[in-house]
Tab-separated table of C-alpha atoms in Angstrom:
chain	number	residue	atom	x	y	z
A	1	MET	CA	55.116	204.928	6.468
A	2	PRO	CA	52.292	204.355	3.922
A	3	ALA	CA	49.383	206.771	3.945
A	4	GLN	CA	46.133	205.252	5.144
A	5	ARG	CA	43.212	204.957	2.770
A	6	ARG	CA	40.176	207.022	3.636
A	7	ARG	CA	37.272	204.824	4.647
A	8	PRO	CA	34.185	205.141	2.428
A	9	PRO	CA	31.293	206.986	4.113
A	10	VAL	CA	28.910	204.001	4.116
A	11	LYS	CA	29.036	200.717	5.969
A	12	PRO	CA	29.556	197.484	4.017
A	13	ALA	CA	26.557	195.745	2.474
A	14	ILE	CA	27.303	192.614	4.530
A	15	GLU	CA	27.615	193.581	8.170
A	16	VAL	CA	31.186	193.196	9.377
A	17	THR	CA	31.495	192.515	13.097
A	18	GLU	CA	32.645	195.366	15.311
A	19	SER	CA	35.580	193.330	16.600
A	20	ARG	CA	36.897	192.765	13.059
A	21	LEU	CA	36.487	196.454	12.261
A	22	ALA	CA	38.416	197.235	15.449
A	23	ALA	CA	41.173	194.782	14.454
A	24	ALA	CA	41.648	196.504	11.094
A	25	GLU	CA	41.821	199.916	12.785
A	26	MET	CA	44.274	198.627	15.411
A	27	LEU	CA	46.675	197.485	12.729
A	28	ALA	CA	46.332	200.825	10.932
A	29	ASP	CA	47.154	202.580	14.220
A	30	MET	CA	50.251	200.414	14.600
A	31	ARG	CA	51.445	201.145	11.058
A	32	ASN	CA	51.242	204.795	12.053
A	33	GLY	CA	53.580	204.197	14.972
A	34	GLU	CA	51.278	203.172	17.831
A	35	LEU	CA	52.264	200.317	20.138
A	36	LEU	CA	50.061	197.232	20.235
A	37	ASP	CA	48.933	197.614	23.849
A	38	VAL	CA	47.995	201.261	23.332
A	39	ALA	CA	46.154	200.553	20.080
A	40	PHE	CA	44.260	197.691	21.717
A	41	GLU	CA	43.155	199.803	24.667
A	42	ALA	CA	41.968	202.572	22.356
A	43	ARG	CA	40.003	200.320	20.015
A	44	ASN	CA	38.445	197.850	22.459
A	45	ALA	CA	36.599	200.449	24.538
A	46	PRO	CA	33.251	200.254	22.668
A	47	LEU	CA	33.193	196.441	22.727
A	48	ASP	CA	31.575	194.130	25.250
A	49	PRO	CA	33.901	191.883	27.309
A	50	ARG	CA	33.429	188.828	25.073
A	51	ASP	CA	34.296	190.786	21.916
A	52	ARG	CA	37.311	192.357	23.640
A	53	ARG	CA	38.686	188.926	24.405
A	54	TRP	CA	38.043	187.827	20.805
A	55	LEU	CA	39.767	190.951	19.481
A	56	GLN	CA	42.774	190.261	21.674
A	57	GLU	CA	42.957	186.632	20.568
A	58	LEU	CA	42.817	187.682	16.904
A	59	THR	CA	45.290	190.566	16.911
A	60	TYR	CA	47.854	189.320	19.413
A	61	GLY	CA	47.637	185.808	17.965
A	62	MET	CA	48.069	187.011	14.395
A	63	LEU	CA	51.156	189.023	15.317
A	64	ARG	CA	52.727	186.007	17.046
A	65	VAL	CA	52.507	183.937	13.851
A	66	ARG	CA	52.790	186.755	11.300
A	67	GLY	CA	55.985	185.362	9.796
A	68	ARG	CA	54.361	181.986	9.210
A	69	LEU	CA	51.267	183.634	7.731
A	70	ASP	CA	53.440	185.619	5.323
A	71	ALA	CA	55.168	182.414	4.217
A	72	ILE	CA	51.729	180.947	3.467
A	73	ILE	CA	50.171	183.981	1.773
A	74	GLY	CA	53.234	185.164	-0.154
A	75	PRO	CA	53.531	182.401	-2.772
A	76	ARG	CA	49.825	182.786	-3.562
A	77	VAL	CA	50.054	186.491	-4.454
A	78	SER	CA	51.189	186.521	-8.091
A	79	LEU	CA	52.395	190.141	-8.044
A	80	GLY	CA	54.336	189.591	-4.813
A	81	PHE	CA	53.147	189.999	-1.235
A	82	ALA	CA	55.599	192.830	-0.546
A	83	ARG	CA	53.995	194.934	-3.304
A	84	LEU	CA	50.530	194.820	-1.741
A	85	ASP	CA	49.087	197.832	0.036
A	86	ALA	CA	50.119	197.446	3.694
A	87	ASP	CA	46.520	197.640	4.926
A	88	LEU	CA	45.381	194.979	2.482
A	89	ALA	CA	48.259	192.724	3.524
A	90	ASP	CA	47.182	193.045	7.148
A	91	LEU	CA	43.589	192.160	6.248
A	92	MET	CA	44.853	189.000	4.526
A	93	ARG	CA	46.851	188.098	7.634
A	94	LEU	CA	43.768	188.558	9.829
A	95	GLY	CA	41.653	186.416	7.514
A	96	THR	CA	44.273	183.671	7.237
A	97	TYR	CA	44.743	183.601	11.002
A	98	GLN	CA	41.012	183.098	11.493
A	99	LEU	CA	41.038	180.294	8.911
A	100	LEU	CA	43.972	178.385	10.325
A	101	TYR	CA	44.129	179.181	14.038
A	102	MET	CA	40.696	180.159	15.346
A	103	GLY	CA	38.646	177.002	15.535
A	104	SER	CA	35.612	178.955	16.735
A	105	VAL	CA	35.409	180.782	13.374
A	106	PRO	CA	33.857	178.834	10.464
A	107	ALA	CA	35.847	179.057	7.228
A	108	TYR	CA	32.980	180.727	5.378
A	109	ALA	CA	32.777	183.476	8.032
A	110	ALA	CA	36.536	184.098	8.040
A	111	ILE	CA	36.522	184.460	4.261
A	112	ALA	CA	33.296	186.432	3.835
A	113	GLN	CA	34.058	188.916	6.589
A	114	THR	CA	37.612	189.541	5.359
A	115	VAL	CA	36.429	189.946	1.751
A	116	GLU	CA	33.853	192.495	2.852
A	117	LEU	CA	36.427	194.410	4.889
A	118	ALA	CA	38.725	194.502	1.841
A	119	LYS	CA	35.857	195.743	-0.378
A	120	TRP	CA	34.959	198.448	2.126
A	121	ARG	CA	38.519	199.675	2.611
A	122	HIS	CA	40.008	199.050	-0.857
A	123	GLY	CA	37.311	198.384	-3.433
A	124	ILE	CA	35.943	195.479	-5.436
A	125	GLY	CA	39.224	194.511	-7.121
A	126	ALA	CA	41.004	194.056	-3.797
A	127	SER	CA	38.103	192.067	-2.407
A	128	LYS	CA	38.261	189.621	-5.325
A	129	LEU	CA	41.980	189.108	-4.721
A	130	VAL	CA	41.402	188.441	-1.007
A	131	ASN	CA	38.565	186.044	-1.812
A	132	ALA	CA	40.708	184.036	-4.242
A	133	ILE	CA	43.703	183.788	-1.928
A	134	LEU	CA	41.770	182.865	1.225
A	135	ARG	CA	39.762	180.213	-0.622
A	136	ARG	CA	42.949	178.740	-2.038
A	137	ILE	CA	44.558	178.629	1.416
A	138	ASP	CA	41.448	176.923	2.753
A	139	ARG	CA	41.603	174.302	-0.021
A	140	GLU	CA	45.346	173.690	0.341
A	141	ARG	CA	45.614	173.356	4.128
A	142	SER	CA	47.315	169.970	3.838
A	143	LEU	CA	50.167	171.461	1.766
A	144	LEU	CA	51.086	174.374	4.002
A	145	ASP	CA	53.520	172.709	6.408
A	146	SER	CA	55.492	170.996	3.650
A	147	GLU	CA	55.724	174.253	1.675
A	148	ILE	CA	57.328	176.016	4.627
A	149	GLU	CA	59.748	173.132	5.233
A	150	GLN	CA	61.001	173.516	1.655
A	151	LEU	CA	61.755	177.248	1.836
A	152	GLY	CA	64.963	177.605	-0.145
A	153	GLY	CA	66.678	174.766	1.681
A	154	ASP	CA	68.083	177.161	4.326
A	155	PRO	CA	67.432	175.885	7.871
A	156	LEU	CA	67.395	179.436	9.285
A	157	ASP	CA	64.831	180.554	6.691
A	158	VAL	CA	62.654	177.596	7.604
A	159	MET	CA	63.010	178.200	11.339
A	160	ALA	CA	62.259	181.919	10.982
A	161	ALA	CA	59.152	181.312	8.873
A	162	LYS	CA	57.871	178.273	10.753
A	163	LEU	CA	58.295	179.856	14.178
A	164	SER	CA	57.556	183.401	13.067
A	165	HIS	CA	60.555	185.568	13.972
A	166	PRO	CA	62.816	187.840	11.925
A	167	ARG	CA	65.609	185.771	10.402
A	168	TRP	CA	68.378	188.039	11.693
A	169	LEU	CA	67.255	187.481	15.278
A	170	VAL	CA	66.999	183.728	14.754
A	171	ALA	CA	70.554	183.708	13.369
A	172	ARG	CA	71.875	185.630	16.421
A	173	TRP	CA	70.213	183.283	18.860
A	174	VAL	CA	71.311	180.102	17.069
A	175	ALA	CA	74.903	181.376	17.120
A	176	ARG	CA	74.620	181.999	20.879
A	177	TRP	CA	72.550	179.072	22.142
A	178	GLY	CA	72.382	176.511	19.347
A	179	GLU	CA	69.406	175.299	17.370
A	180	ALA	CA	67.546	173.324	20.040
A	181	GLU	CA	67.541	176.065	22.642
A	182	THR	CA	66.641	178.706	20.056
A	183	VAL	CA	63.641	176.633	18.970
A	184	ALA	CA	62.583	176.470	22.622
A	185	LEU	CA	62.886	180.271	22.878
A	186	LEU	CA	60.892	180.857	19.693
A	187	ASN	CA	58.160	178.514	20.902
A	188	ALA	CA	58.085	180.262	24.277
A	189	ASN	CA	57.690	183.622	22.527
A	190	ASN	CA	54.732	182.265	20.567
A	191	THR	CA	52.735	181.290	23.649
A	192	GLU	CA	50.217	183.630	25.235
A	193	ALA	CA	51.703	185.334	28.273
A	194	PRO	CA	49.868	184.456	31.501
A	195	LEU	CA	48.438	187.141	33.759
A	196	CYS	CA	50.572	187.118	36.908
A	197	ILE	CA	49.844	189.186	40.009
A	198	ARG	CA	51.553	190.004	43.295
A	199	PRO	CA	49.757	190.594	46.616
A	200	PHE	CA	50.115	194.015	48.223
A	201	GLY	CA	49.159	194.711	51.817
A	202	VAL	CA	47.857	191.156	52.163
A	203	VAL	CA	49.484	187.725	52.134
A	204	ARG	CA	49.109	185.384	49.192
A	205	GLU	CA	46.585	183.159	50.964
A	206	GLN	CA	44.312	186.145	51.643
A	207	LEU	CA	44.497	187.278	48.041
A	208	GLU	CA	43.835	183.762	46.796
A	209	ALA	CA	40.719	183.547	48.980
A	210	MET	CA	39.457	186.922	47.716
A	211	LEU	CA	39.836	185.824	44.102
A	212	GLU	CA	38.304	182.405	44.609
A	213	ALA	CA	35.313	184.065	46.280
A	214	ALA	CA	34.884	186.005	43.015
A	215	ASP	CA	35.044	182.708	41.027
A	216	VAL	CA	38.497	183.500	39.661
A	217	ALA	CA	40.693	180.426	39.205
A	218	VAL	CA	44.343	180.904	40.190
A	219	SER	CA	47.550	178.900	40.444
A	220	GLU	CA	51.068	179.490	41.709
A	221	THR	CA	53.629	181.343	39.606
A	222	PRO	CA	57.119	179.940	38.984
A	223	TRP	CA	60.114	181.239	40.950
A	224	LEU	CA	58.027	183.194	43.494
A	225	ASP	CA	56.483	181.972	46.709
A	226	ASP	CA	53.885	184.740	46.852
A	227	GLY	CA	52.804	185.186	43.218
A	228	LEU	CA	49.564	184.049	41.644
A	229	GLN	CA	48.635	183.349	38.056
A	230	ILE	CA	45.053	184.074	36.999
A	231	ARG	CA	43.594	181.180	35.030
A	232	SER	CA	40.108	182.550	34.353
A	233	PRO	CA	39.328	185.060	31.588
A	234	VAL	CA	38.476	188.135	33.626
A	235	ALA	CA	38.544	191.923	33.488
A	236	ILE	CA	40.915	192.434	36.400
A	237	THR	CA	40.075	196.116	36.890
A	238	GLN	CA	36.519	195.070	37.764
A	239	LEU	CA	37.632	192.742	40.552
A	240	GLY	CA	37.040	193.891	44.111
A	241	ALA	CA	40.557	192.766	45.078
A	242	PHE	CA	42.018	195.049	42.385
A	243	GLN	CA	39.892	198.034	43.379
A	244	GLN	CA	40.818	197.513	47.033
A	245	GLY	CA	44.529	197.595	46.161
A	246	ALA	CA	45.210	194.005	47.189
A	247	PHE	CA	47.466	193.228	44.205
A	248	PHE	CA	49.379	194.570	41.238
A	249	VAL	CA	50.238	192.920	37.909
A	250	GLN	CA	53.846	191.778	37.488
A	251	ASP	CA	55.637	188.982	35.671
A	252	PRO	CA	57.911	186.884	37.913
A	253	ALA	CA	60.988	188.058	35.972
A	254	ALA	CA	60.382	191.680	36.983
A	255	ALA	CA	59.825	190.633	40.602
A	256	LEU	CA	63.118	188.724	40.554
A	257	VAL	CA	64.925	191.906	39.494
A	258	ALA	CA	63.526	193.729	42.527
A	259	ARG	CA	64.448	190.867	44.854
A	260	TYR	CA	67.928	190.662	43.330
A	261	ALA	CA	68.391	194.346	44.292
A	262	ALA	CA	68.261	193.195	47.942
A	263	VAL	CA	67.376	196.629	49.295
A	264	ALA	CA	68.395	197.072	52.920
A	265	PRO	CA	65.590	197.905	55.373
A	266	GLY	CA	65.100	201.649	55.793
A	267	SER	CA	66.859	202.572	52.554
A	268	LEU	CA	66.259	205.567	50.322
A	269	VAL	CA	65.781	204.205	46.784
A	270	PHE	CA	65.673	205.923	43.420
A	271	ASP	CA	63.747	203.761	40.923
A	272	LEU	CA	64.603	205.256	37.546
A	273	CYS	CA	62.500	204.626	34.408
A	274	ALA	CA	60.019	203.267	36.941
A	275	ALA	CA	56.578	203.360	35.294
A	276	PRO	CA	54.208	201.568	35.666
A	277	GLY	CA	55.769	200.906	39.070
A	278	GLY	CA	55.828	197.166	39.680
A	279	LYS	CA	59.433	197.096	40.884
A	280	SER	CA	58.800	200.112	43.134
A	281	PHE	CA	55.963	198.267	44.845
A	282	GLU	CA	58.224	195.296	45.537
A	283	LEU	CA	61.101	197.504	46.721
A	284	CYS	CA	58.925	199.533	49.075
A	285	LYS	CA	58.345	196.468	51.246
A	286	ALA	CA	61.804	197.135	52.726
A	287	ALA	CA	62.703	200.706	51.767
A	288	ARG	CA	61.944	203.792	53.804
A	289	LEU	CA	61.154	205.833	50.689
A	290	ILE	CA	61.047	205.145	46.965
A	291	ILE	CA	61.421	208.032	44.517
A	292	ALA	CA	59.897	206.467	41.396
A	293	ALA	CA	60.831	208.531	38.364
A	294	ASP	CA	60.046	208.460	34.663
A	295	LYS	CA	60.508	211.158	32.045
A	296	SER	CA	57.070	210.527	30.498
A	297	GLU	CA	54.241	212.518	32.083
A	298	ALA	CA	51.678	210.009	30.779
A	299	ARG	CA	53.560	207.053	32.241
A	300	VAL	CA	54.020	208.811	35.577
A	301	GLN	CA	50.291	209.501	35.685
A	302	ARG	CA	49.655	205.783	35.318
A	303	LEU	CA	52.203	205.141	38.078
A	304	ARG	CA	50.443	207.643	40.346
A	305	GLU	CA	47.125	205.905	39.745
A	306	ASN	CA	48.689	202.626	40.859
A	307	VAL	CA	50.236	204.287	43.911
A	308	GLN	CA	46.844	205.694	44.868
A	309	ARG	CA	44.992	202.427	44.300
A	310	LEU	CA	47.509	200.455	46.368
A	311	GLU	CA	47.872	203.218	48.992
A	312	ALA	CA	51.633	202.815	48.644
A	313	THR	CA	52.469	205.778	50.853
A	314	THR	CA	56.238	205.274	50.698
A	315	VAL	CA	56.337	205.554	46.892
A	316	GLN	CA	56.571	209.062	45.443
A	317	ALA	CA	56.102	209.304	41.677
A	318	VAL	CA	57.887	212.143	39.883
A	319	VAL	CA	58.487	213.237	36.312
A	320	ALA	CA	62.265	213.330	35.888
A	321	ASP	CA	64.967	212.403	33.406
A	322	VAL	CA	67.862	210.320	34.720
A	323	ARG	CA	70.321	212.683	33.019
A	324	SER	CA	69.082	215.706	34.985
A	325	PHE	CA	67.767	214.137	38.167
A	326	PRO	CA	66.657	216.646	40.830
A	327	ALA	CA	68.149	214.719	43.773
A	328	ALA	CA	71.324	212.860	44.667
A	329	HIS	CA	72.908	210.130	46.759
A	330	ALA	CA	70.407	207.368	47.377
A	331	ASP	CA	71.284	204.152	49.191
A	332	THR	CA	70.116	202.114	46.194
A	333	VAL	CA	69.559	203.264	42.613
A	334	LEU	CA	67.683	200.954	40.256
A	335	LEU	CA	68.010	201.773	36.554
A	336	ASP	CA	65.511	199.692	34.603
A	337	ALA	CA	66.925	200.864	31.290
A	338	PRO	CA	64.912	201.230	28.076
A	339	CYS	CA	65.876	198.354	25.795
A	340	THR	CA	64.917	196.285	22.766
A	341	GLY	CA	62.658	194.103	24.931
A	342	THR	CA	63.693	190.833	23.302
A	343	GLY	CA	62.880	189.015	26.542
A	344	THR	CA	59.199	190.016	26.413
A	345	PHE	CA	58.175	188.999	22.883
A	346	ARG	CA	55.426	186.695	24.171
A	347	ARG	CA	53.865	189.666	25.939
A	348	HIS	CA	54.519	192.184	23.129
A	349	PRO	CA	54.302	190.201	19.864
A	350	ASP	CA	54.436	193.383	17.778
A	351	ALA	CA	57.937	194.200	19.063
A	352	ARG	CA	59.699	191.502	17.040
A	353	TRP	CA	58.416	193.045	13.797
A	354	ARG	CA	59.380	196.619	14.753
A	355	LEU	CA	62.915	195.757	15.815
A	356	ARG	CA	65.832	196.480	13.484
A	357	VAL	CA	69.514	195.486	13.747
A	358	SER	CA	70.397	199.164	14.173
A	359	ASP	CA	68.177	199.388	17.271
A	360	LEU	CA	70.737	197.386	19.250
A	361	ALA	CA	73.382	200.068	18.796
A	362	VAL	CA	70.898	202.885	19.437
A	363	CYS	CA	69.624	201.312	22.661
A	364	ALA	CA	73.130	200.458	23.845
A	365	SER	CA	74.239	204.069	23.384
A	366	VAL	CA	71.292	205.416	25.389
A	367	GLN	CA	71.839	202.813	28.098
A	368	ARG	CA	75.503	203.792	28.506
A	369	THR	CA	74.537	207.419	28.994
A	370	LEU	CA	71.795	206.590	31.505
A	371	LEU	CA	74.018	204.191	33.426
A	372	ARG	CA	76.724	206.814	33.852
A	373	SER	CA	74.146	209.336	35.067
A	374	ALA	CA	72.587	206.814	37.461
A	375	ALA	CA	76.006	206.055	38.953
A	376	ASP	CA	76.371	209.688	40.026
A	377	LEU	CA	73.224	209.314	42.161
A	378	VAL	CA	74.611	206.499	44.332
A	379	ARG	CA	76.054	207.460	47.715
A	380	PRO	CA	79.481	206.079	48.676
A	381	GLY	CA	78.937	202.507	49.829
A	382	GLY	CA	75.560	202.423	48.089
A	383	VAL	CA	74.267	200.058	45.417
A	384	LEU	CA	73.500	200.557	41.727
A	385	VAL	CA	71.297	197.967	40.028
A	386	TYR	CA	71.191	197.957	36.229
A	387	SER	CA	68.444	195.897	34.604
A	388	THR	CA	66.796	195.279	31.230
A	389	CYS	CA	64.200	192.946	29.757
A	390	SER	CA	66.549	192.235	26.852
A	391	LEU	CA	68.379	189.015	26.015
A	392	GLU	CA	71.110	190.732	24.001
A	393	PRO	CA	74.752	190.923	25.201
A	394	GLU	CA	75.183	194.469	23.845
A	395	GLU	CA	72.521	195.659	26.287
A	396	ASN	CA	73.502	193.485	29.231
A	397	ASP	CA	76.922	192.010	29.982
A	398	GLN	CA	78.799	194.278	27.597
A	399	GLN	CA	77.255	197.326	29.261
A	400	ILE	CA	78.354	196.163	32.699
A	401	GLU	CA	81.855	195.231	31.596
A	402	GLN	CA	82.403	198.617	29.963
A	403	PHE	CA	80.927	200.441	32.954
A	404	LEU	CA	83.208	198.644	35.406
A	405	ARG	CA	86.253	199.444	33.269
A	406	GLU	CA	85.315	203.132	33.322
A	407	HIS	CA	84.229	203.236	37.005
A	408	PRO	CA	86.839	201.577	39.240
A	409	ASP	CA	84.926	202.821	42.283
A	410	PHE	CA	82.187	200.260	41.540
A	411	SER	CA	82.383	196.470	41.702
A	412	LEU	CA	79.981	193.595	41.133
A	413	ALA	CA	78.209	192.795	44.415
A	414	PRO	CA	75.891	189.770	44.173
A	415	PRO	CA	72.954	189.832	46.605
A	416	PRO	CA	72.950	187.874	49.847
A	417	ALA	CA	72.373	184.142	49.464
A	418	GLY	CA	68.682	183.288	49.163
A	419	SER	CA	67.611	186.646	47.742
A	420	VAL	CA	66.756	184.905	44.476
A	421	PRO	CA	66.934	181.221	43.437
A	422	ALA	CA	70.433	180.079	42.469
A	423	ASP	CA	69.133	178.878	39.088
A	424	VAL	CA	68.594	182.458	37.892
A	425	LEU	CA	72.093	183.642	38.878
A	426	ASP	CA	75.006	183.584	36.442
A	427	ALA	CA	78.381	184.670	37.826
A	428	GLY	CA	76.636	186.985	40.269
A	429	ARG	CA	74.341	188.532	37.668
A	430	LEU	CA	70.629	187.868	37.328
A	431	ARG	CA	69.832	186.114	34.057
A	432	VAL	CA	66.282	184.952	33.413
A	433	LEU	CA	65.618	183.306	30.041
A	434	PRO	CA	62.162	182.420	28.692
A	435	GLN	CA	63.325	179.111	27.214
A	436	ARG	CA	64.900	177.980	30.499
A	437	HIS	CA	62.778	179.542	33.206
A	438	GLY	CA	59.298	179.766	31.659
A	439	VAL	CA	58.799	183.489	32.360
A	440	ASP	CA	59.785	186.753	30.674
A	441	GLY	CA	63.454	187.421	30.043
A	442	ALA	CA	65.381	189.714	32.386
A	443	PHE	CA	68.947	190.717	33.192
A	444	ALA	CA	70.352	192.617	36.175
A	445	ALA	CA	73.726	193.415	37.660
A	446	ARG	CA	74.152	194.665	41.236
A	447	LEU	CA	77.085	197.045	41.629
A	448	GLN	CA	78.395	198.532	44.876
A	449	ARG	CA	80.203	201.845	45.147
A	450	VAL	CA	83.253	201.862	47.396
A	451	PRO	CA	82.776	203.726	50.672
A	452	SER	CA	84.360	207.168	50.882
């Protein structure tokens, strides 16, 4: 990982906006291993609400189209884009995104601010390079689409650059679903994820009335009869309904996993890898007790804060590793396994650029170990639910098939009819795909242990 340049001790001669400074620091944080959401939360704190929204639009938007930006910038860097300092390359991406995608930013401001940032962080020579490249991109806007269409004559290269995904992932998906459906998936990943919420302790109509009284526009969410989608730009933590524990944030795909589990009333449930707790809060509507576990102390603390805010008295948050769990024999065990997250790229646009081919094998190995450990926690006659937010067979169907071969005391047990819509079921397994269902991707398999 490249070392970060030390910032000069004085501010730039031309004042750079605080939100642009924060964007540059966010990307530096991410190059040092931080996740996008964490970096954003850390860097947006000093900003006012309007600048926070602008920062989010810039950074999340840039990462969604980073591949396309690189295809535009690259040919205009004579020494080669890959040879540029990583920080300087990110500044060029931010400037180009403002030029081409943020209509509220005049071209002169996008260029001048980025040039000044480059001068401040890298010196006068770097700033001249940024100035020349951004001005050329501004002049040659009409050529950009045709340049990308002519990339080497390889349709996969064009698709990967045009729709901004790693080529190896595009190739996998085209082989599985074909070109048209892969294009639909890539486009879905490049849209901004909506903010979806679920009522807690109130019915949907009550929650809708509370939000509308606060001038928050809402609409229905797909696939759920009680979900709401917030249409207004709003700081949700400042809403009275949030502070009163009337809702929690959850994409419909995650809610469908919890409904697919079909927990029997009065059950004892272990929710493993549970933080931040959305599935636990759905499951506790039927269960007698939810033990919501995660091995990360920080993530469990966040879960506990949600439990306290919602007054979810039947959810107990604990720090615990699945492989050494301090209890045994629940009626239902939900393992929401760590995965590559390829079903949530619209929500985590940085993930597509971090992911490597080798990560599939690494995640699959961890998942196998966790699944075997989770199986030991299921009482005879009980249910094990394995889920991921991945689209990849190695993490989903192949895991289940291998598990069933090794555990003849378990069998696939689809939920009762009506638990989830038939359109998200595939041979008894839950399969939610962004390009087909318009929400995050999710997979789940419900497995029952034979009675003793």
